[in-house]
PDB file of C-alpha atoms and ligand atoms in Angstrom:
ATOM      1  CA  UNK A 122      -9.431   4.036 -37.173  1.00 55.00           C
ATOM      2  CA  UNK A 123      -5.903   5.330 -38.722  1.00 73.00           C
ATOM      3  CA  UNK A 124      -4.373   7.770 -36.915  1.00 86.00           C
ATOM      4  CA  UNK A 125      -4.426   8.324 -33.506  1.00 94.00           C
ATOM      5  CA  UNK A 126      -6.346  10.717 -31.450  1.00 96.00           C
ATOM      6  CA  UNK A 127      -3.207  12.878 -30.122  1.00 97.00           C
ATOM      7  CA  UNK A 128       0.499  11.733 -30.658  1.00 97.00           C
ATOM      8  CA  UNK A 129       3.306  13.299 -29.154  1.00 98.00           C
ATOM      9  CA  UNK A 130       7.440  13.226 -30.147  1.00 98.00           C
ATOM     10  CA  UNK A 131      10.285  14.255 -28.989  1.00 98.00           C
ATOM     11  CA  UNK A 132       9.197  16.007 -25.389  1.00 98.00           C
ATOM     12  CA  UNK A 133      11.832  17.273 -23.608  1.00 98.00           C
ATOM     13  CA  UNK A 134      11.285  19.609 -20.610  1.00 98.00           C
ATOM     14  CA  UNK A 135      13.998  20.891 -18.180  1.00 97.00           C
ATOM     15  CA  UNK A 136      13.502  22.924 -14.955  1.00 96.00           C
ATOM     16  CA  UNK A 137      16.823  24.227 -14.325  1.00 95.00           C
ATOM     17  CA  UNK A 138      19.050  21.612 -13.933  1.00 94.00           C
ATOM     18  CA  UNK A 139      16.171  19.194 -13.631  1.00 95.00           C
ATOM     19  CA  UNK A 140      15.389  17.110 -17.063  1.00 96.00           C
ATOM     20  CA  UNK A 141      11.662  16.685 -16.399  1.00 97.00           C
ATOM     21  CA  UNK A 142      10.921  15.373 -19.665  1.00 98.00           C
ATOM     22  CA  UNK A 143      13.378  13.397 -21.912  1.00 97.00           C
ATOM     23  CA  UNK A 144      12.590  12.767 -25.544  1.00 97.00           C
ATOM     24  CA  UNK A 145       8.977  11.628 -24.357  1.00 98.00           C
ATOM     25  CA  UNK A 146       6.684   9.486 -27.402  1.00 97.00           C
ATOM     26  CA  UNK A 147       3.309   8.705 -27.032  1.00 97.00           C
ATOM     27  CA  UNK A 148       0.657   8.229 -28.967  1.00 97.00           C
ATOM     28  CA  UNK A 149      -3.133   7.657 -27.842  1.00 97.00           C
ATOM     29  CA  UNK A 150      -6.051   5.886 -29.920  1.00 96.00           C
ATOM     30  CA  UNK A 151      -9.772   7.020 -29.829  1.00 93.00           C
ATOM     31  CA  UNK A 152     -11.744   4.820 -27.526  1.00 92.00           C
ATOM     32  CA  UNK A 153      -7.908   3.792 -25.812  1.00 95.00           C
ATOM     33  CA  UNK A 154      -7.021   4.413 -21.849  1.00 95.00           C
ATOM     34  CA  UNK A 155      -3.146   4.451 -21.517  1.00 97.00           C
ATOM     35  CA  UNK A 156      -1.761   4.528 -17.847  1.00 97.00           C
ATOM     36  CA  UNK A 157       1.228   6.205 -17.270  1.00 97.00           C
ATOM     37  CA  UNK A 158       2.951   4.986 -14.219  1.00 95.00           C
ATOM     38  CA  UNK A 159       6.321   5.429 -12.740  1.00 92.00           C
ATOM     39  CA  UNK A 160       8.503   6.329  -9.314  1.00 88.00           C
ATOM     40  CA  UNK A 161       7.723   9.859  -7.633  1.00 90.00           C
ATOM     41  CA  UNK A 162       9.015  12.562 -10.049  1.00 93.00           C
ATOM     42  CA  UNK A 163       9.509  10.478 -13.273  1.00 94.00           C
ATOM     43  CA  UNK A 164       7.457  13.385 -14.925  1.00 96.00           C
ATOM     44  CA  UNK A 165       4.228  11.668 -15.317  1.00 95.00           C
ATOM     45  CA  UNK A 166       2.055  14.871 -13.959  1.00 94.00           C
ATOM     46  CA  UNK A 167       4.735  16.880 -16.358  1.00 96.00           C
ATOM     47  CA  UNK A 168       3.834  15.244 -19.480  1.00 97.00           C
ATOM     48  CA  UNK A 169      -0.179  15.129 -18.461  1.00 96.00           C
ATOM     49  CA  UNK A 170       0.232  19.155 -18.259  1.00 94.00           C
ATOM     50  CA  UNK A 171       2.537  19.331 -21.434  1.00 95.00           C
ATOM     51  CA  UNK A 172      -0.135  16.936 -23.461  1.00 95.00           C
ATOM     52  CA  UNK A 173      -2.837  18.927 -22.496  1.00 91.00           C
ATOM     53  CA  UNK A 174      -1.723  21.976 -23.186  1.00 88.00           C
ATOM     54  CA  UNK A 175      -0.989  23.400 -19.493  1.00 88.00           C
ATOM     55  CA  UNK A 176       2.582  23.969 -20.042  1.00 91.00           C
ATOM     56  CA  UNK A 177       5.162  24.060 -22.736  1.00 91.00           C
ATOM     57  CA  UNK A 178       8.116  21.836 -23.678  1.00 95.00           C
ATOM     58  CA  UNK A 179      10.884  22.611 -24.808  1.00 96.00           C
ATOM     59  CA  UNK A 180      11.553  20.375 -27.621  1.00 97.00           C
ATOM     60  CA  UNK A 181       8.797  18.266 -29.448  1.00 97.00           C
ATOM     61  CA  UNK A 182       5.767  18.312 -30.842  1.00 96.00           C
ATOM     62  CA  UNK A 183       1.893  17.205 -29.652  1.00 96.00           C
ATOM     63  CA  UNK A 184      -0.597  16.287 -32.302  1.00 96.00           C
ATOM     64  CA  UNK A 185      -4.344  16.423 -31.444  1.00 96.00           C
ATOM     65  CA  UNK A 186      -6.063  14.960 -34.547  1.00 93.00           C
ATOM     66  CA  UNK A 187      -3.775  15.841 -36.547  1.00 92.00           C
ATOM     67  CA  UNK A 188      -3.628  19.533 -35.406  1.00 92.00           C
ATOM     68  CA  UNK A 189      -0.095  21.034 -33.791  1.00 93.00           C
ATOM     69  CA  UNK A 190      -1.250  21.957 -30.473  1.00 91.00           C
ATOM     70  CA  UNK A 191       1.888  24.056 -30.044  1.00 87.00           C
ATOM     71  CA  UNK A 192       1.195  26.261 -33.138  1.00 87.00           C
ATOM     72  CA  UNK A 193      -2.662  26.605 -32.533  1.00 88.00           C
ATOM     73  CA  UNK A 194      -3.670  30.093 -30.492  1.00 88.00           C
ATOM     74  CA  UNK A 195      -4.647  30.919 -26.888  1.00 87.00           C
ATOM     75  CA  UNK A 196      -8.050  30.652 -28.023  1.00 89.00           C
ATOM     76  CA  UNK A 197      -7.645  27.678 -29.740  1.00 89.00           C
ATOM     77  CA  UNK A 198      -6.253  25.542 -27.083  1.00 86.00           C
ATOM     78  CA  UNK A 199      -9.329  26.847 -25.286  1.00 85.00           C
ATOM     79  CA  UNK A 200     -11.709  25.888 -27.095  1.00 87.00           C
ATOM     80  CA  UNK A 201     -10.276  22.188 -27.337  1.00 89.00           C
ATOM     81  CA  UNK A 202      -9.906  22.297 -23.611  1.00 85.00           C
ATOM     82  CA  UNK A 203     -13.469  23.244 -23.578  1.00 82.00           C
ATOM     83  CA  UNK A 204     -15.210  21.236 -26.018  1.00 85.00           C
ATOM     84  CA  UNK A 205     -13.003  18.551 -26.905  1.00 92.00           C
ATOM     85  CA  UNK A 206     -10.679  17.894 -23.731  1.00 94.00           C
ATOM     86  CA  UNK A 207     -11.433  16.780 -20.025  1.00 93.00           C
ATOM     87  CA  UNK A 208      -9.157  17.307 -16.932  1.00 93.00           C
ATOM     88  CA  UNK A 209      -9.433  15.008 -13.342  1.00 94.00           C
ATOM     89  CA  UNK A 210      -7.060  16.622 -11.056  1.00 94.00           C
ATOM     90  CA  UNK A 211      -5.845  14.706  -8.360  1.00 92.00           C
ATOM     91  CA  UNK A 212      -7.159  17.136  -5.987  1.00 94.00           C
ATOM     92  CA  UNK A 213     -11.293  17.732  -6.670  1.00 95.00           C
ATOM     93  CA  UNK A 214     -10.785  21.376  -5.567  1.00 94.00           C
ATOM     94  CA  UNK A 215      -8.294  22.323  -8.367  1.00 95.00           C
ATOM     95  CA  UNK A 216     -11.146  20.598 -11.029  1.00 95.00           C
ATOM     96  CA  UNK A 217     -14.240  22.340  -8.885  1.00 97.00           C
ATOM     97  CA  UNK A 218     -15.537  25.874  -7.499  1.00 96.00           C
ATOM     98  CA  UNK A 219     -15.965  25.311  -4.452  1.00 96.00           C
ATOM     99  CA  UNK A 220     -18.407  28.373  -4.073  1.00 95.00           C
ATOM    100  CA  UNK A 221     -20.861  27.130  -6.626  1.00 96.00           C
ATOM    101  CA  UNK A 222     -23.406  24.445  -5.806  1.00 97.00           C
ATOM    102  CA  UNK A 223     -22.613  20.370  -7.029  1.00 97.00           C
ATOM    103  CA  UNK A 224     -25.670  21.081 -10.081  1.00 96.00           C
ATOM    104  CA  UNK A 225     -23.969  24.488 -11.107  1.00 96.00           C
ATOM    105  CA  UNK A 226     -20.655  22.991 -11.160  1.00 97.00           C
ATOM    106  CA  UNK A 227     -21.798  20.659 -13.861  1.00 96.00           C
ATOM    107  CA  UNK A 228     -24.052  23.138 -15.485  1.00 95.00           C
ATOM    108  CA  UNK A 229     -21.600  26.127 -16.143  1.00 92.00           C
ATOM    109  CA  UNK A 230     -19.310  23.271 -18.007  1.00 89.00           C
ATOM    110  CA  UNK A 231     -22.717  23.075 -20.343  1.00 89.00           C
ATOM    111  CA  UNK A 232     -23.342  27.114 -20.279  1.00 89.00           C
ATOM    112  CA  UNK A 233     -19.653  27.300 -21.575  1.00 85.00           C
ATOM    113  CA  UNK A 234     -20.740  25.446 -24.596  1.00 82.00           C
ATOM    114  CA  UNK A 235     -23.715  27.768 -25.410  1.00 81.00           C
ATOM    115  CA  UNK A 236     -26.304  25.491 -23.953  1.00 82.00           C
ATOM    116  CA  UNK A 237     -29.130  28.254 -22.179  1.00 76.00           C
ATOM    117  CA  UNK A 238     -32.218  26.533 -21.158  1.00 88.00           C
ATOM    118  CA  UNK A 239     -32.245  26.657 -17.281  1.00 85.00           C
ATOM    119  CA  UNK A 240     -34.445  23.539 -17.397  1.00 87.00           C
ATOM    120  CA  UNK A 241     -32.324  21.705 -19.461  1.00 91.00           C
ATOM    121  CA  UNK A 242     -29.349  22.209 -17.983  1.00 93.00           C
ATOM    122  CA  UNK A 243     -30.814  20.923 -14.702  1.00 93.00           C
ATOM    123  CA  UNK A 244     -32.189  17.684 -15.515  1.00 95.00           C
ATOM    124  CA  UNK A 245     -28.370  17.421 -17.013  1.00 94.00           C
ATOM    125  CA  UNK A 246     -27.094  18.303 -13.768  1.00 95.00           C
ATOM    126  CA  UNK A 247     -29.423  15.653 -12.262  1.00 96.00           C
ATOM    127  CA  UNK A 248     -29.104  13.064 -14.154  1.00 95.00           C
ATOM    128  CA  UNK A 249     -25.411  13.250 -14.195  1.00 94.00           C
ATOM    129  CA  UNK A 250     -25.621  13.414 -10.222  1.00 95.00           C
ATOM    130  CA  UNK A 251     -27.320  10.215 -10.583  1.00 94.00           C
ATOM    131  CA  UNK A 252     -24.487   8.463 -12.627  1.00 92.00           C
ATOM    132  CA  UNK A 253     -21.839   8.909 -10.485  1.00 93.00           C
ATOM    133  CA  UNK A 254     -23.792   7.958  -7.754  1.00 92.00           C
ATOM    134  CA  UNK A 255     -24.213  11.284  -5.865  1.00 95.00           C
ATOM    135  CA  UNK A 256     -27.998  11.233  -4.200  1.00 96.00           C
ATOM    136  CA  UNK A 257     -30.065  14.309  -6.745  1.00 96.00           C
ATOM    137  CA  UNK A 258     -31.256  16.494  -3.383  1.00 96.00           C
ATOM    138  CA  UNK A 259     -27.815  17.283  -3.174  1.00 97.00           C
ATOM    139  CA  UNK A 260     -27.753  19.287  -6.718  1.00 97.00           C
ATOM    140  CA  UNK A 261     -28.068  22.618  -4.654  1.00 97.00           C
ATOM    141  CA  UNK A 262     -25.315  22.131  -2.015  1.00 97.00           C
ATOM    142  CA  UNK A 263     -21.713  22.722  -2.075  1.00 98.00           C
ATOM    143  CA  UNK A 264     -18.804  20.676  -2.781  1.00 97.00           C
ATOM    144  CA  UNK A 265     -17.523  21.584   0.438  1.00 95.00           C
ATOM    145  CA  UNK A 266     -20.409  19.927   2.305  1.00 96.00           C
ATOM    146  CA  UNK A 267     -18.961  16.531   0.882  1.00 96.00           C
ATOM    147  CA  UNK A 268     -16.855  13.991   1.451  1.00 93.00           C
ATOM    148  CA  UNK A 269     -13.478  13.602  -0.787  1.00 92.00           C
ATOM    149  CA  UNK A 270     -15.174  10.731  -2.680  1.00 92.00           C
ATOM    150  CA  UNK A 271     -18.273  12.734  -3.633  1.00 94.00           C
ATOM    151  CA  UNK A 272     -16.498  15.488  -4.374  1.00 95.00           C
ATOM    152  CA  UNK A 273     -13.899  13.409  -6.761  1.00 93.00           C
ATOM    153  CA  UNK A 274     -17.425  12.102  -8.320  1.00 94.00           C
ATOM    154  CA  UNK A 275     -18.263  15.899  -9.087  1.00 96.00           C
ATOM    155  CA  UNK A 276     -15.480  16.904 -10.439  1.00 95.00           C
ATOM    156  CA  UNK A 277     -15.881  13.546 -12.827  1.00 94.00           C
ATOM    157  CA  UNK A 278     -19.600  14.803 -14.029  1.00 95.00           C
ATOM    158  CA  UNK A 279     -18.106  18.153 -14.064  1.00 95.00           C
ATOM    159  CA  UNK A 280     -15.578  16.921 -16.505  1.00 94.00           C
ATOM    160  CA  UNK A 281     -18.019  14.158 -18.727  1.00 93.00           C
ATOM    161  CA  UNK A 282     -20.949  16.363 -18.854  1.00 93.00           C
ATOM    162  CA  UNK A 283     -19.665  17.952 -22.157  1.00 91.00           C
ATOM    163  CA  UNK A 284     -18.369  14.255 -23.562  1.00 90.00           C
ATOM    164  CA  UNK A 285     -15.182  15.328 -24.481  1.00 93.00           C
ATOM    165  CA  UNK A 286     -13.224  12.951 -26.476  1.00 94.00           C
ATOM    166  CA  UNK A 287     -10.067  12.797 -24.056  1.00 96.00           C
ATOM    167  CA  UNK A 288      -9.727  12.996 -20.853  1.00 95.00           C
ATOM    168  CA  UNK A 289      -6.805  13.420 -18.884  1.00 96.00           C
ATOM    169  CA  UNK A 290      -6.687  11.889 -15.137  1.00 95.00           C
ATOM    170  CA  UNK A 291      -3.688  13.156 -12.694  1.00 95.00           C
ATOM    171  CA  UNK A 292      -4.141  10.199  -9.865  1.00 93.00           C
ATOM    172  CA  UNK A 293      -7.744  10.678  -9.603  1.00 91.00           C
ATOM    173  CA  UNK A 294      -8.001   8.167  -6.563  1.00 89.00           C
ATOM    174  CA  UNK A 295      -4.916   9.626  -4.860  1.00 87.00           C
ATOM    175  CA  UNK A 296      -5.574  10.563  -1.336  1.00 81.00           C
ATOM    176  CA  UNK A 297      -8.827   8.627  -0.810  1.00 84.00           C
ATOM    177  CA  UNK A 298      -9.676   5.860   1.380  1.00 86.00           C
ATOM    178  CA  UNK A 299      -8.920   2.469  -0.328  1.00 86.00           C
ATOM    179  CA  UNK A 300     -12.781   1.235  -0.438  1.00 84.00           C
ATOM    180  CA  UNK A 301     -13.111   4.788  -1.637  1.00 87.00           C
ATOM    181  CA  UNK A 302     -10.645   4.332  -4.483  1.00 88.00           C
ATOM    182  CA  UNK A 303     -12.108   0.928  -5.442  1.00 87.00           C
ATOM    183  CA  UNK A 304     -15.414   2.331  -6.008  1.00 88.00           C
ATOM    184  CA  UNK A 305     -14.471   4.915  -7.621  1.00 88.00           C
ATOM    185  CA  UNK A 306     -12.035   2.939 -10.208  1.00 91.00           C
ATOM    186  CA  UNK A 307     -15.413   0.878 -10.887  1.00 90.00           C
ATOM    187  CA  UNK A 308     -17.145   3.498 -11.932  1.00 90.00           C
ATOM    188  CA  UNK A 309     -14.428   5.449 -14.028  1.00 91.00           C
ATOM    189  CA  UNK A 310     -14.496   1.891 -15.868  1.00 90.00           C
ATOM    190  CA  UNK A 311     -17.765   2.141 -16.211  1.00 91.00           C
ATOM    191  CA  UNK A 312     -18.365   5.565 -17.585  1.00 90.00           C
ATOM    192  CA  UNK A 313     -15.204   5.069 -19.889  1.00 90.00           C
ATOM    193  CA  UNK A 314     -16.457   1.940 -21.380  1.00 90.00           C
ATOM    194  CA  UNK A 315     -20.208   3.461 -21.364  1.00 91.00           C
ATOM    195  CA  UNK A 316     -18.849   6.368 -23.523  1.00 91.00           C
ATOM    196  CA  UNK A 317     -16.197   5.111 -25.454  1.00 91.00           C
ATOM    197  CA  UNK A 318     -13.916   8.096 -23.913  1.00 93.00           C
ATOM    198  CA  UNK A 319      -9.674   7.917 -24.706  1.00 95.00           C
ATOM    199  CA  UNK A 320      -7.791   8.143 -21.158  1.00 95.00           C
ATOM    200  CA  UNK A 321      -4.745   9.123 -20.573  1.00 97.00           C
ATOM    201  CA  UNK A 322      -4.506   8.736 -16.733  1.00 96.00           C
ATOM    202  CA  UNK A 323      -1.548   8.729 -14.480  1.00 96.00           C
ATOM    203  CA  UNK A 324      -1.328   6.842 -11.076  1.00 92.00           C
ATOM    204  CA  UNK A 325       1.129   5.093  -9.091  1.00 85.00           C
ATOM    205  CA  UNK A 326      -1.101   2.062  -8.775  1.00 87.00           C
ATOM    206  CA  UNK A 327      -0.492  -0.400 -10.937  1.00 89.00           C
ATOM    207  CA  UNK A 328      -3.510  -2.679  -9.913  1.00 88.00           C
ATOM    208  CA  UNK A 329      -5.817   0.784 -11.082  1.00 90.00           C
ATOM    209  CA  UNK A 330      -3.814   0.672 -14.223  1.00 93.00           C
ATOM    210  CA  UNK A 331      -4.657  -3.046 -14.610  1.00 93.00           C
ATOM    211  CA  UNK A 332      -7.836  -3.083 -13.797  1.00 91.00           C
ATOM    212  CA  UNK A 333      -8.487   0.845 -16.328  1.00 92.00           C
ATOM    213  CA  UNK A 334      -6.146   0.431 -18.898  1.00 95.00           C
ATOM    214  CA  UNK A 335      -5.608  -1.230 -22.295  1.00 95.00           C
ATOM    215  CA  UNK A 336      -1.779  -0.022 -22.676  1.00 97.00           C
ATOM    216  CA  UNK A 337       0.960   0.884 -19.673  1.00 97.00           C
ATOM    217  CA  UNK A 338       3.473   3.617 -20.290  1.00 97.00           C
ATOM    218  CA  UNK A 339       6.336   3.379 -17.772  1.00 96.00           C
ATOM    219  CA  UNK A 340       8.560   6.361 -16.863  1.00 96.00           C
ATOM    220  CA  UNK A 341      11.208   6.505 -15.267  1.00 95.00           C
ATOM    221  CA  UNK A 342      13.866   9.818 -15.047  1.00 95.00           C
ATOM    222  CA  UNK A 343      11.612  11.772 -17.724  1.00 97.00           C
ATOM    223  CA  UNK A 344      11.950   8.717 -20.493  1.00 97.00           C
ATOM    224  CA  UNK A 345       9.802   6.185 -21.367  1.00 97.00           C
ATOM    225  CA  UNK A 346      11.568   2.781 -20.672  1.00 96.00           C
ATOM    226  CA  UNK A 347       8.533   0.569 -21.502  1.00 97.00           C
ATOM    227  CA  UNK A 348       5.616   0.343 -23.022  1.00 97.00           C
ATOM    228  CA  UNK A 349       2.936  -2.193 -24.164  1.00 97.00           C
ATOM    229  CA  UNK A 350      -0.411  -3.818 -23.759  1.00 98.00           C
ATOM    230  CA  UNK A 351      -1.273  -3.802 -20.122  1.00 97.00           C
ATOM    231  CA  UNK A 352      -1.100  -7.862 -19.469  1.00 96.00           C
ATOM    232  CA  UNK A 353       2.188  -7.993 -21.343  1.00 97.00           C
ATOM    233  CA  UNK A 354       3.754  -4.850 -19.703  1.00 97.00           C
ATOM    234  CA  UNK A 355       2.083  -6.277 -16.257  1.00 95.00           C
ATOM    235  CA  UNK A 356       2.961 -10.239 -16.953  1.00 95.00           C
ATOM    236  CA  UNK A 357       6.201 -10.368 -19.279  1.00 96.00           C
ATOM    237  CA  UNK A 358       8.083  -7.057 -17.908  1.00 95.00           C
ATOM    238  CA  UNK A 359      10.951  -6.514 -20.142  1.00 95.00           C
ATOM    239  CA  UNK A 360      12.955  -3.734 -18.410  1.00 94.00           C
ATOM    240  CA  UNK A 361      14.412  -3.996 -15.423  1.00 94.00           C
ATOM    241  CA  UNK A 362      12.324  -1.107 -14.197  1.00 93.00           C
ATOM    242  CA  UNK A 363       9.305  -2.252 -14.902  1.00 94.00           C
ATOM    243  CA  UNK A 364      10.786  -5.366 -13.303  1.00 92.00           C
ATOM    244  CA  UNK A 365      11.245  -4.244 -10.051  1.00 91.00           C
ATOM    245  CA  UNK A 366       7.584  -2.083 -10.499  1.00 89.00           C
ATOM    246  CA  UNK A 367       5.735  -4.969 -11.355  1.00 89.00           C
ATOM    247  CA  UNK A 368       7.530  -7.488  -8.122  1.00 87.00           C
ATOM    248  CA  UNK A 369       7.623  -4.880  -5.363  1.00 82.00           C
ATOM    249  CA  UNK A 370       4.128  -4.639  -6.052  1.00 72.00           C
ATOM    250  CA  UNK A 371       3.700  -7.888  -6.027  1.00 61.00           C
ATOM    251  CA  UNK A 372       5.170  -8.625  -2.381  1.00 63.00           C
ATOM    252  CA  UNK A 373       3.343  -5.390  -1.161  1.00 59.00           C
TER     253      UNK A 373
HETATM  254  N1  ATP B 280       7.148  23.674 -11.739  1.00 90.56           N
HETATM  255  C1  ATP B 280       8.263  22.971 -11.498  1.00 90.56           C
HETATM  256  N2  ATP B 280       9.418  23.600 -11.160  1.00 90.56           N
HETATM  257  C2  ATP B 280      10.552  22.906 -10.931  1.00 90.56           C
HETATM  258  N3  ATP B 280      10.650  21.560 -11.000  1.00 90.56           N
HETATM  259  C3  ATP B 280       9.542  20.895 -11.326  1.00 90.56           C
HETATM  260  C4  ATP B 280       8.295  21.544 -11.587  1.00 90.56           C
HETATM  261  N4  ATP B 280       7.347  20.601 -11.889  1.00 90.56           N
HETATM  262  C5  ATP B 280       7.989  19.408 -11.825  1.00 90.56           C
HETATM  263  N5  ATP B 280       9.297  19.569 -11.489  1.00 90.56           N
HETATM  264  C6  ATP B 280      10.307  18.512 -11.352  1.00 90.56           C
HETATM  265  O1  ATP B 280      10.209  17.696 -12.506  1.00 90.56           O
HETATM  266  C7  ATP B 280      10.361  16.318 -12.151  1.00 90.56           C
HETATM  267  C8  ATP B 280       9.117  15.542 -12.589  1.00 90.56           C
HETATM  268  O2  ATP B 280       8.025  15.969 -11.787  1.00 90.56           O
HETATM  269  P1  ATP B 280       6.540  15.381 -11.982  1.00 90.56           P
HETATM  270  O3  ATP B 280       5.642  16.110 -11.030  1.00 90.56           O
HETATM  271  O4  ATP B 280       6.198  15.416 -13.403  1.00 90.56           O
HETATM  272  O5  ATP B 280       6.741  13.865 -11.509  1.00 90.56           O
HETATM  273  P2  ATP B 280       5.631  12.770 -11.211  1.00 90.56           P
HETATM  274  O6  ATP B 280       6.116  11.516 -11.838  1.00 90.56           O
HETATM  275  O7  ATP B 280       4.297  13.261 -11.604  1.00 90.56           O
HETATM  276  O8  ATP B 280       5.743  12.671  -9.631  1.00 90.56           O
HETATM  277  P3  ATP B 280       4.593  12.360  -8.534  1.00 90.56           P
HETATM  278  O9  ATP B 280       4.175  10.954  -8.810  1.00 90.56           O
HETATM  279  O10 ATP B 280       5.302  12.511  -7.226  1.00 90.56           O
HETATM  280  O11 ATP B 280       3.493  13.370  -8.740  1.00 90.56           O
HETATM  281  C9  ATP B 280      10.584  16.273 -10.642  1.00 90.56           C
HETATM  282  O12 ATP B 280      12.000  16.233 -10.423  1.00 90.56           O
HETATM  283  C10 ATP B 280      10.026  17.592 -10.185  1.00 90.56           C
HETATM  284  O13 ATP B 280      10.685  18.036  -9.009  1.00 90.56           O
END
């Protein structure tokens, strides 16, 4: 493959007097998972929204195979968030509707994309249940009747059922119990590697970004201060940031 799947230069992003992105780089591969980690406020969640269209820099420019997502229109940006693009928010009820049942939550995503057989669109709904581990008599209830895991599950079949080509995670195993979490980090792993999906996910937990990702991004203060495959950034940290990351981790 030659070019990557989005690439991004030159970010910068103030609010006010806050510089929430700082001449931000980044680049992402088909097939890749990059973490981006960093301190509260570094502007990881800020670049996730400015990559994926959800907000608007400043300065810069984002490529999406080789399209300027900046220059495309409304409709545009649509349909890549659509067809092409996948959000995990951090919270499942920003990524869900919490008034439709767990099987029409995945099935509008497919009615979106012109798909109309009820049938069809149910044994989808099913089988996708079924791969993130959610039992299939529960296709007709609520996302309100489950628990935080389950409904973090959803929201992932919500967001793979139409096999985008990127997905972008906010902390997708923030706020959930830690045997939670690790489950749920197997099976992200799983379904990445299963459908050769680029990730660009954010978290504060470096052993998730170990265990998910081939390359680290580290942000501190709206820049990037390192970068680099994950054992290197994780084993051989070369700024002092990353540094002190990497060892308070460590004595944690
Ligand atoms: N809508 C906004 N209005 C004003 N300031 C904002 C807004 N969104 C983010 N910021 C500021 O931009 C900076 C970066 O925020 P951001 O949420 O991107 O950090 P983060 O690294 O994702 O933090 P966390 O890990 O706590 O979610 C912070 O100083 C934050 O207060």
């Amino acid at each position: 493959m030659s070019a990557p799947l989005m690439q991004a230069t030159g970010l910068t992003l103030n609010f006010g007097r806050i510089r929430a992105l700082d001449d931000v780089g980044i680049s992402i591969w088909p097939g890749e998972v990059v973490a981006i980690v960093g301190e509260s406020g570094s502007g990881k969640s800020t670049l996730l929204r400015v990559l994926s269209g959800q907000a608007q820099a400043d300065a810069g420019q984002v490529l999406y195979d080789g399209q300027d997502v900046g220059a495309m229109t409304e409709a545009g940006r649509r349909r890549l968030l659509r067809a092409e693009w996948g959000f995990v928010h951090q919270n499942p009820r920003d990524g869900l509707r919490m008034a439709v049942s767990a099987g029409g939550n995945i099935g509008e995503r497919l009615m979106a994309q012109g798909n109309c057989h009820y049938g069809n669109i149910r044994k989808s709904a099913a089988s996708w249940l079924q791969k993130v581990e959610i039992e299939v008599d529960r296709l007709d209830d609520l996302p309100r009747t489950f628990s935080g895991g389950m409904q973090q599950r959803l929201q992932i079949a919500r967001t793979l059922v139409t096999e985008p080509r990127l997905i972008f995670m906010d902390e997708p195993t923030g706020g959930l119990d830690v045997s939670v979490q690790a489950r749920l980090l197997d099976l992200i792993r799983a379904l990445v590697a299963e459908l050769g999906l680029a990730v660009l996910i954010v978290t504060h937990d470096i052993a998730a970004a170990r265990l998910l990702a081939h390359r680290i991004v580290v942000m501190r203060h709206g820049r990037v201060v390192e970068e680099g495959l994950t054992d290197r950034v994780l084993d051989d940290p070369q700024h002092p940031y990353t540094q002190l990351l990497v060892t308070s981790v460590l004595a944690a």
